[in-house]
Amino acid sequence: MKKTIIAIAVSSAAFASLPAQAAEGSSVDVYGNIQFAYSDKDAGTDLEDNGSTIGVKGETKVSDDLTAFFKYELEFKADQTEGRDSNNTKGYNESKLDQAFVGLQGNFGIVQIGSFDTIYNNAIQDTVDQFEYLGMTSADGTSEGDTITYFSPSMNGFEVQVAAQVKGDTTSTDNIDDEEDGASLMGVLKYSTDLVSVALGYDTRENTSTDPKATTGLAVTVMPMDSLSVTAKYETTEDTQDIYGLAARYGYGAGDVYASYQNINPDAAGSEDYNEYAAGVTYSLASNVYVFGEVGKFENASNSDTDTQTAVGVYYGF
């Protein structure tokens, strides 16, 4: 379903009246952000949307120790408006689902169902791929959507997370209804203290192809002080590639300075390993507004060419 930004704004105005009408013990809030980036990542330079979203979320107290919650979030292109393309065909700014889920939270932990970032991505990949605009290579994993996830409460620093995506994910080019069936299973084991956090993740990728290759990852983060974190990451996908990564992030008061490095080692015969480097800085203008700048060097997997990319941008959350 296509929507213009104006339509989304009208919907937001309607949602804004919901808290007053919500059932007793319930709350509903509207939130979102507008993001722009100016970069030379692609050919030439371009001002573009950087993942602007608008959403509604809420919760209902079911009992003293049980809460139900939901979130529905759309991503839209803030740099485009309704108009006509080069063929004089009317086009629209098309919104798409970013995440949507419902769940229950209690003494047992959290269970949620829907579409959201995978537990493997959050625990392993985001520790090094920490950028506002630029992106680092990540191992292949299960996609989002049709997922049920359980998050355990912390038990002496240990947490267990398990998830299953219960849908086929790969579509045949000959038959759009021909999908790989079954569930793709994921698991994460975490241990955290004030000084160190360790996460071990596993993704079967069982429904991603006719010959799925599982991905395993390990991320270790050390926090020698409140404002500094240093992370080492390792990911391996069976018979595909290994990824070694390092990252650091320092909060200097008005924002963050951060940097990441990765070495990607393909398993294919004749392939050579290659490197990625990137760094960035944010500066907060207010608690919900900041600007950023990033620069990175990315080697090409097939030759020795190095691509230098830069980006600057702004984020406004509400």
mmCIF file of C-alpha atoms in Angstrom:
data_model
loop_
_atom_site.group_PDB
_atom_site.id
_atom_site.type_symbol
_atom_site.label_atom_id
_atom_site.label_comp_id
_atom_site.label_asym_id
_atom_site.label_seq_id
_atom_site.Cartn_x
_atom_site.Cartn_y
_atom_site.Cartn_z
ATOM 1 C CA MET A 1 0.000 0.000 0.000
ATOM 2 C CA LYS A 2 1.454 3.330 -1.063
ATOM 3 C CA LYS A 3 1.239 6.393 1.141
ATOM 4 C CA THR A 4 2.443 9.968 0.784
ATOM 5 C CA ILE A 5 4.208 11.746 3.614
ATOM 6 C CA ILE A 6 1.093 13.896 3.996
ATOM 7 C CA ALA A 7 -0.988 10.778 4.586
ATOM 8 C CA ILE A 8 1.466 9.600 7.195
ATOM 9 C CA ALA A 9 1.318 12.979 8.917
ATOM 10 C CA VAL A 10 -2.482 12.835 9.007
ATOM 11 C CA SER A 11 -2.304 9.351 10.509
ATOM 12 C CA SER A 12 0.132 10.632 13.129
ATOM 13 C CA ALA A 13 -2.270 13.366 14.121
ATOM 14 C CA ALA A 14 -4.970 10.771 14.614
ATOM 15 C CA PHE A 15 -2.663 8.564 16.671
ATOM 16 C CA ALA A 16 -1.706 11.513 18.858
ATOM 17 C CA SER A 17 -5.193 11.489 20.417
ATOM 18 C CA LEU A 18 -4.989 7.835 21.399
ATOM 19 C CA PRO A 19 -3.422 8.143 24.874
ATOM 20 C CA ALA A 20 -6.503 9.960 26.171
ATOM 21 C CA GLN A 21 -8.749 7.228 24.776
ATOM 22 C CA ALA A 22 -6.655 4.207 25.742
ATOM 23 C CA ALA A 23 -8.092 1.660 28.146
ATOM 24 C CA GLU A 24 -7.242 1.962 31.808
ATOM 25 C CA GLY A 25 -3.736 0.625 32.421
ATOM 26 C CA SER A 26 -2.757 1.223 28.794
ATOM 27 C CA SER A 27 -0.664 3.820 27.000
ATOM 28 C CA VAL A 28 -0.042 4.636 23.332
ATOM 29 C CA ASP A 29 2.659 6.953 21.999
ATOM 30 C CA VAL A 30 3.691 8.253 18.600
ATOM 31 C CA TYR A 31 7.411 8.573 17.825
ATOM 32 C CA GLY A 32 9.722 8.867 14.863
ATOM 33 C CA ASN A 33 12.699 10.580 13.291
ATOM 34 C CA ILE A 34 13.790 12.500 10.218
ATOM 35 C CA GLN A 35 17.270 11.731 8.870
ATOM 36 C CA PHE A 36 19.250 13.124 5.949
ATOM 37 C CA ALA A 37 22.744 12.300 4.679
ATOM 38 C CA TYR A 38 24.979 13.813 2.016
ATOM 39 C CA SER A 39 27.457 11.285 0.697
ATOM 40 C CA ASP A 40 29.653 10.156 -2.164
ATOM 41 C CA LYS A 41 28.986 6.465 -1.549
ATOM 42 C CA ASP A 42 27.487 5.978 -5.002
ATOM 43 C CA ALA A 43 28.585 7.612 -8.249
ATOM 44 C CA GLY A 44 28.738 11.345 -7.635
ATOM 45 C CA THR A 45 27.374 12.999 -4.501
ATOM 46 C CA ASP A 46 23.802 12.932 -3.318
ATOM 47 C CA LEU A 47 21.533 14.254 -0.588
ATOM 48 C CA GLU A 48 19.241 11.444 0.496
ATOM 49 C CA ASP A 49 17.064 10.063 3.222
ATOM 50 C CA ASN A 50 18.961 8.022 5.807
ATOM 51 C CA GLY A 51 16.195 5.827 7.236
ATOM 52 C CA SER A 52 13.477 8.215 8.460
ATOM 53 C CA THR A 53 10.675 6.461 10.345
ATOM 54 C CA ILE A 54 7.393 7.124 12.080
ATOM 55 C CA GLY A 55 5.679 4.700 14.426
ATOM 56 C CA VAL A 56 3.220 4.043 17.187
ATOM 57 C CA LYS A 57 3.879 1.926 20.274
ATOM 58 C CA GLY A 58 2.026 1.067 23.427
ATOM 59 C CA GLU A 59 1.592 -1.254 26.351
ATOM 60 C CA THR A 60 -1.192 -2.634 28.552
ATOM 61 C CA LYS A 61 -0.802 -3.839 32.115
ATOM 62 C CA VAL A 62 -2.398 -7.292 32.166
ATOM 63 C CA SER A 63 -1.591 -8.023 35.805
ATOM 64 C CA ASP A 64 0.888 -6.960 38.487
ATOM 65 C CA ASP A 65 3.665 -9.016 36.865
ATOM 66 C CA LEU A 66 2.554 -9.195 33.221
ATOM 67 C CA THR A 67 2.558 -6.461 30.547
ATOM 68 C CA ALA A 68 1.459 -6.700 26.911
ATOM 69 C CA PHE A 69 3.124 -4.385 24.374
ATOM 70 C CA PHE A 70 3.220 -3.595 20.660
ATOM 71 C CA LYS A 71 5.114 -1.506 18.125
ATOM 72 C CA TYR A 72 4.312 -0.590 14.507
ATOM 73 C CA GLU A 73 6.899 1.420 12.571
ATOM 74 C CA LEU A 74 7.048 2.600 8.964
ATOM 75 C CA GLU A 75 10.124 3.751 7.083
ATOM 76 C CA PHE A 76 9.688 6.466 4.454
ATOM 77 C CA LYS A 77 11.790 8.532 2.065
ATOM 78 C CA ALA A 78 12.051 12.045 3.491
ATOM 79 C CA ASP A 79 13.909 13.313 0.404
ATOM 80 C CA GLN A 80 11.150 12.524 -2.112
ATOM 81 C CA THR A 81 7.663 13.843 -2.790
ATOM 82 C CA GLU A 82 4.766 12.824 -4.982
ATOM 83 C CA GLY A 83 5.514 13.566 -8.611
ATOM 84 C CA ARG A 84 6.141 12.134 -12.059
ATOM 85 C CA ASP A 85 9.089 10.171 -13.324
ATOM 86 C CA SER A 86 10.931 10.548 -16.637
ATOM 87 C CA ASN A 87 8.159 8.588 -18.395
ATOM 88 C CA ASN A 88 5.542 11.037 -17.091
ATOM 89 C CA THR A 89 4.158 8.298 -14.867
ATOM 90 C CA LYS A 90 2.736 9.432 -11.561
ATOM 91 C CA GLY A 91 4.750 8.139 -8.633
ATOM 92 C CA TYR A 92 4.500 8.337 -4.866
ATOM 93 C CA ASN A 93 6.740 8.353 -1.854
ATOM 94 C CA GLU A 94 6.261 4.740 -0.819
ATOM 95 C CA SER A 95 6.454 3.819 2.849
ATOM 96 C CA LYS A 96 7.475 0.335 3.902
ATOM 97 C CA LEU A 97 7.293 -1.639 7.103
ATOM 98 C CA ASP A 98 10.379 -1.271 9.277
ATOM 99 C CA GLN A 99 9.190 -3.297 12.264
ATOM 100 C CA ALA A 100 5.927 -4.481 13.773
ATOM 101 C CA PHE A 101 5.430 -6.817 16.714
ATOM 102 C CA VAL A 102 3.381 -7.688 19.777
ATOM 103 C CA GLY A 103 4.617 -9.328 22.948
ATOM 104 C CA LEU A 104 4.368 -10.131 26.638
ATOM 105 C CA GLN A 105 6.817 -9.202 29.385
ATOM 106 C CA GLY A 106 6.944 -10.589 32.914
ATOM 107 C CA ASN A 107 9.122 -12.318 35.472
ATOM 108 C CA PHE A 108 9.716 -15.092 32.927
ATOM 109 C CA GLY A 109 11.311 -12.661 30.456
ATOM 110 C CA ILE A 110 9.970 -11.382 27.135
ATOM 111 C CA VAL A 111 8.205 -13.099 24.239
ATOM 112 C CA GLN A 112 7.477 -11.150 21.057
ATOM 113 C CA ILE A 113 6.124 -12.035 17.613
ATOM 114 C CA GLY A 114 6.417 -10.123 14.351
ATOM 115 C CA SER A 115 9.066 -8.326 12.308
ATOM 116 C CA PHE A 116 12.158 -6.805 13.952
ATOM 117 C CA ASP A 117 15.972 -6.950 13.875
ATOM 118 C CA THR A 118 17.179 -10.495 14.524
ATOM 119 C CA ILE A 119 18.766 -11.413 17.831
ATOM 120 C CA TYR A 120 21.920 -12.492 15.968
ATOM 121 C CA ASN A 121 22.267 -9.136 14.234
ATOM 122 C CA ASN A 122 21.766 -7.177 17.450
ATOM 123 C CA ALA A 123 24.158 -9.254 19.551
ATOM 124 C CA ILE A 124 26.989 -9.853 17.061
ATOM 125 C CA GLN A 125 26.944 -7.683 13.952
ATOM 126 C CA ASP A 126 25.871 -4.304 15.335
ATOM 127 C CA THR A 127 28.847 -4.292 17.724
ATOM 128 C CA VAL A 128 31.145 -3.473 14.783
ATOM 129 C CA ASP A 129 28.700 -2.130 12.162
ATOM 130 C CA GLN A 130 27.987 0.947 14.303
ATOM 131 C CA PHE A 131 27.699 3.652 11.657
ATOM 132 C CA GLU A 132 24.982 6.195 10.925
ATOM 133 C CA TYR A 133 25.337 5.928 7.135
ATOM 134 C CA LEU A 134 28.357 3.870 6.067
ATOM 135 C CA GLY A 135 28.101 0.096 6.443
ATOM 136 C CA MET A 136 30.474 -2.776 7.146
ATOM 137 C CA THR A 137 30.227 -6.260 5.629
ATOM 138 C CA SER A 138 28.272 -8.729 7.764
ATOM 139 C CA ALA A 139 27.926 -12.488 7.501
ATOM 140 C CA ASP A 140 24.777 -13.812 5.863
ATOM 141 C CA GLY A 141 21.879 -14.308 8.251
ATOM 142 C CA THR A 142 18.167 -14.962 8.451
ATOM 143 C CA SER A 143 16.027 -12.055 7.282
ATOM 144 C CA GLU A 144 13.439 -10.224 9.380
ATOM 145 C CA GLY A 145 9.748 -11.074 9.551
ATOM 146 C CA ASP A 146 7.432 -13.827 10.761
ATOM 147 C CA THR A 147 9.632 -14.379 13.806
ATOM 148 C CA ILE A 148 8.907 -15.422 17.375
ATOM 149 C CA THR A 149 11.614 -14.604 19.933
ATOM 150 C CA TYR A 150 12.168 -15.280 23.618
ATOM 151 C CA PHE A 151 14.470 -13.151 25.814
ATOM 152 C CA SER A 152 15.252 -14.565 29.242
ATOM 153 C CA PRO A 153 15.763 -12.314 32.279
ATOM 154 C CA SER A 154 19.339 -11.817 33.441
ATOM 155 C CA MET A 155 20.466 -14.666 35.708
ATOM 156 C CA ASN A 156 23.721 -13.759 37.468
ATOM 157 C CA GLY A 157 24.804 -11.937 34.327
ATOM 158 C CA PHE A 158 23.699 -14.648 31.880
ATOM 159 C CA GLU A 159 20.945 -14.157 29.294
ATOM 160 C CA VAL A 160 19.506 -16.592 26.768
ATOM 161 C CA GLN A 161 17.739 -15.550 23.577
ATOM 162 C CA VAL A 162 16.129 -17.926 21.082
ATOM 163 C CA ALA A 163 14.173 -17.201 17.916
ATOM 164 C CA ALA A 164 12.497 -18.959 14.996
ATOM 165 C CA GLN A 165 11.503 -17.471 11.672
ATOM 166 C CA VAL A 166 8.609 -19.588 10.466
ATOM 167 C CA LYS A 167 8.454 -18.813 6.779
ATOM 168 C CA GLY A 168 10.185 -19.614 3.527
ATOM 169 C CA ASP A 169 12.568 -16.852 2.522
ATOM 170 C CA THR A 170 14.000 -17.720 -0.878
ATOM 171 C CA THR A 171 11.777 -17.378 -3.950
ATOM 172 C CA SER A 172 12.409 -19.294 -7.143
ATOM 173 C CA THR A 173 12.942 -17.193 -10.295
ATOM 174 C CA ASP A 174 10.624 -19.557 -12.161
ATOM 175 C CA ASN A 175 7.766 -19.675 -9.679
ATOM 176 C CA ILE A 176 7.132 -16.848 -7.227
ATOM 177 C CA ASP A 177 5.162 -19.241 -5.023
ATOM 178 C CA ASP A 178 8.065 -21.695 -4.795
ATOM 179 C CA GLU A 179 9.711 -20.982 -1.417
ATOM 180 C CA GLU A 180 11.890 -23.001 0.871
ATOM 181 C CA ASP A 181 9.728 -24.172 3.757
ATOM 182 C CA GLY A 182 10.555 -24.642 7.402
ATOM 183 C CA ALA A 183 11.899 -22.588 10.280
ATOM 184 C CA SER A 184 15.201 -20.791 10.549
ATOM 185 C CA LEU A 185 16.422 -21.034 14.140
ATOM 186 C CA MET A 186 18.668 -18.576 15.992
ATOM 187 C CA GLY A 187 20.204 -18.594 19.443
ATOM 188 C CA VAL A 188 22.266 -16.120 21.489
ATOM 189 C CA LEU A 189 23.986 -16.656 24.833
ATOM 190 C CA LYS A 190 25.179 -13.485 26.604
ATOM 191 C CA TYR A 191 27.168 -12.818 29.728
ATOM 192 C CA SER A 192 27.624 -9.301 31.062
ATOM 193 C CA THR A 193 29.408 -7.569 33.921
ATOM 194 C CA ASP A 194 30.313 -3.926 34.488
ATOM 195 C CA LEU A 195 33.631 -4.546 32.716
ATOM 196 C CA VAL A 196 32.944 -7.071 29.957
ATOM 197 C CA SER A 197 30.115 -8.375 27.772
ATOM 198 C CA VAL A 198 30.364 -11.613 25.775
ATOM 199 C CA ALA A 199 27.837 -12.793 23.170
ATOM 200 C CA LEU A 200 27.839 -16.090 21.279
ATOM 201 C CA GLY A 201 25.338 -16.339 18.426
ATOM 202 C CA TYR A 202 24.196 -19.035 15.994
ATOM 203 C CA ASP A 203 21.895 -18.752 12.962
ATOM 204 C CA THR A 204 20.913 -21.925 11.085
ATOM 205 C CA ARG A 205 19.642 -19.954 8.042
ATOM 206 C CA GLU A 206 17.626 -23.113 7.444
ATOM 207 C CA ASN A 207 14.974 -21.615 5.150
ATOM 208 C CA THR A 208 17.194 -19.261 3.154
ATOM 209 C CA SER A 209 18.196 -21.644 0.344
ATOM 210 C CA THR A 210 18.154 -25.242 -0.806
ATOM 211 C CA ASP A 211 21.659 -25.612 0.648
ATOM 212 C CA PRO A 212 21.736 -23.380 3.749
ATOM 213 C CA LYS A 213 25.039 -22.516 5.394
ATOM 214 C CA ALA A 214 24.862 -21.762 9.113
ATOM 215 C CA THR A 215 26.512 -18.644 10.542
ATOM 216 C CA THR A 216 28.210 -18.490 13.947
ATOM 217 C CA GLY A 217 29.488 -15.368 15.667
ATOM 218 C CA LEU A 218 31.301 -14.261 18.809
ATOM 219 C CA ALA A 219 31.509 -10.684 20.101
ATOM 220 C CA VAL A 220 33.492 -9.581 23.169
ATOM 221 C CA THR A 221 33.152 -6.008 24.430
ATOM 222 C CA VAL A 222 35.350 -4.520 27.152
ATOM 223 C CA MET A 223 34.321 -1.295 28.925
ATOM 224 C CA PRO A 224 37.354 -0.018 30.887
ATOM 225 C CA MET A 225 35.420 3.180 31.660
ATOM 226 C CA ASP A 226 31.818 4.364 31.330
ATOM 227 C CA SER A 227 32.527 6.396 28.198
ATOM 228 C CA LEU A 228 34.686 3.861 26.321
ATOM 229 C CA SER A 229 33.947 0.457 24.786
ATOM 230 C CA VAL A 230 36.254 -1.783 22.723
ATOM 231 C CA THR A 231 34.877 -4.787 20.820
ATOM 232 C CA ALA A 232 36.378 -7.785 19.023
ATOM 233 C CA LYS A 233 34.141 -9.842 16.713
ATOM 234 C CA TYR A 234 34.461 -13.075 14.757
ATOM 235 C CA GLU A 235 31.886 -14.461 12.314
ATOM 236 C CA THR A 236 32.037 -17.557 10.163
ATOM 237 C CA THR A 237 29.589 -18.892 7.589
ATOM 238 C CA GLU A 238 30.138 -22.533 6.588
ATOM 239 C CA ASP A 239 32.145 -22.874 3.351
ATOM 240 C CA THR A 240 31.575 -19.175 2.608
ATOM 241 C CA GLN A 241 33.745 -16.696 4.524
ATOM 242 C CA ASP A 242 35.252 -15.659 7.849
ATOM 243 C CA ILE A 243 35.077 -12.102 9.203
ATOM 244 C CA TYR A 244 37.333 -10.626 11.884
ATOM 245 C CA GLY A 245 36.390 -7.252 13.308
ATOM 246 C CA LEU A 246 37.505 -4.625 15.826
ATOM 247 C CA ALA A 247 35.587 -1.574 16.989
ATOM 248 C CA ALA A 248 35.885 1.209 19.535
ATOM 249 C CA ARG A 249 33.513 3.951 20.686
ATOM 250 C CA TYR A 250 34.202 6.883 23.011
ATOM 251 C CA GLY A 251 31.663 9.331 24.394
ATOM 252 C CA TYR A 252 33.363 12.718 24.720
ATOM 253 C CA GLY A 253 30.408 14.531 26.287
ATOM 254 C CA ALA A 254 28.814 16.283 23.315
ATOM 255 C CA GLY A 255 28.697 13.134 21.184
ATOM 256 C CA ASP A 256 30.620 9.982 20.236
ATOM 257 C CA VAL A 257 33.802 9.196 18.334
ATOM 258 C CA TYR A 258 33.849 5.697 16.831
ATOM 259 C CA ALA A 259 35.884 3.512 14.478
ATOM 260 C CA SER A 260 35.769 -0.027 13.085
ATOM 261 C CA TYR A 261 38.065 -2.368 11.164
ATOM 262 C CA GLN A 262 37.258 -5.678 9.479
ATOM 263 C CA ASN A 263 39.132 -8.349 7.569
ATOM 264 C CA ILE A 264 36.963 -10.528 5.303
ATOM 265 C CA ASN A 265 38.401 -13.874 4.227
ATOM 266 C CA PRO A 266 36.338 -15.672 1.531
ATOM 267 C CA ASP A 267 36.580 -19.455 1.407
ATOM 268 C CA ALA A 268 36.243 -19.664 -2.388
ATOM 269 C CA ALA A 269 39.312 -21.005 -4.177
ATOM 270 C CA GLY A 270 41.502 -18.223 -5.532
ATOM 271 C CA SER A 271 39.834 -15.517 -3.448
ATOM 272 C CA GLU A 272 41.953 -13.183 -1.354
ATOM 273 C CA ASP A 273 41.066 -11.535 1.902
ATOM 274 C CA TYR A 274 40.280 -7.811 1.967
ATOM 275 C CA ASN A 275 39.906 -5.041 4.547
ATOM 276 C CA GLU A 276 37.458 -2.344 5.594
ATOM 277 C CA TYR A 277 38.188 0.726 7.738
ATOM 278 C CA ALA A 278 35.769 3.436 8.819
ATOM 279 C CA ALA A 279 35.474 6.127 11.475
ATOM 280 C CA GLY A 280 32.925 8.727 12.485
ATOM 281 C CA VAL A 281 31.902 11.371 14.976
ATOM 282 C CA THR A 282 28.564 12.706 16.215
ATOM 283 C CA TYR A 283 27.827 16.084 17.793
ATOM 284 C CA SER A 284 24.603 16.659 19.735
ATOM 285 C CA LEU A 285 22.785 19.935 19.268
ATOM 286 C CA ALA A 286 20.079 18.795 21.722
ATOM 287 C CA SER A 287 19.058 15.555 23.407
ATOM 288 C CA ASN A 288 17.111 14.550 20.277
ATOM 289 C CA VAL A 289 19.119 16.298 17.536
ATOM 290 C CA TYR A 290 22.630 15.533 16.336
ATOM 291 C CA VAL A 291 24.860 15.815 13.276
ATOM 292 C CA PHE A 292 27.512 13.337 12.131
ATOM 293 C CA GLY A 293 30.437 12.872 9.797
ATOM 294 C CA GLU A 294 31.935 9.576 8.595
ATOM 295 C CA VAL A 295 34.760 8.380 6.330
ATOM 296 C CA GLY A 296 35.707 4.864 5.290
ATOM 297 C CA LYS A 297 38.021 2.871 3.020
ATOM 298 C CA PHE A 298 36.648 -0.346 1.552
ATOM 299 C CA GLU A 299 38.777 -2.750 -0.479
ATOM 300 C CA ASN A 300 37.271 -4.581 -3.420
ATOM 301 C CA ALA A 301 36.883 -8.348 -3.026
ATOM 302 C CA SER A 302 37.848 -9.038 -6.663
ATOM 303 C CA ASN A 303 40.841 -6.696 -7.040
ATOM 304 C CA SER A 304 43.124 -4.363 -5.110
ATOM 305 C CA ASP A 305 41.060 -1.214 -5.711
ATOM 306 C CA THR A 306 40.105 0.772 -2.606
ATOM 307 C CA ASP A 307 36.892 2.775 -2.452
ATOM 308 C CA THR A 308 36.923 5.820 -0.162
ATOM 309 C CA GLN A 309 33.486 6.919 1.037
ATOM 310 C CA THR A 310 32.427 9.952 3.067
ATOM 311 C CA ALA A 311 29.116 11.100 4.522
ATOM 312 C CA VAL A 312 27.694 13.891 6.672
ATOM 313 C CA GLY A 313 24.158 14.030 7.994
ATOM 314 C CA VAL A 314 21.614 15.105 10.566
ATOM 315 C CA TYR A 315 19.179 13.246 12.817
ATOM 316 C CA TYR A 316 16.077 14.722 14.491
ATOM 317 C CA GLY A 317 14.055 12.398 16.723
ATOM 318 C CA PHE A 318 10.610 13.004 18.179
#
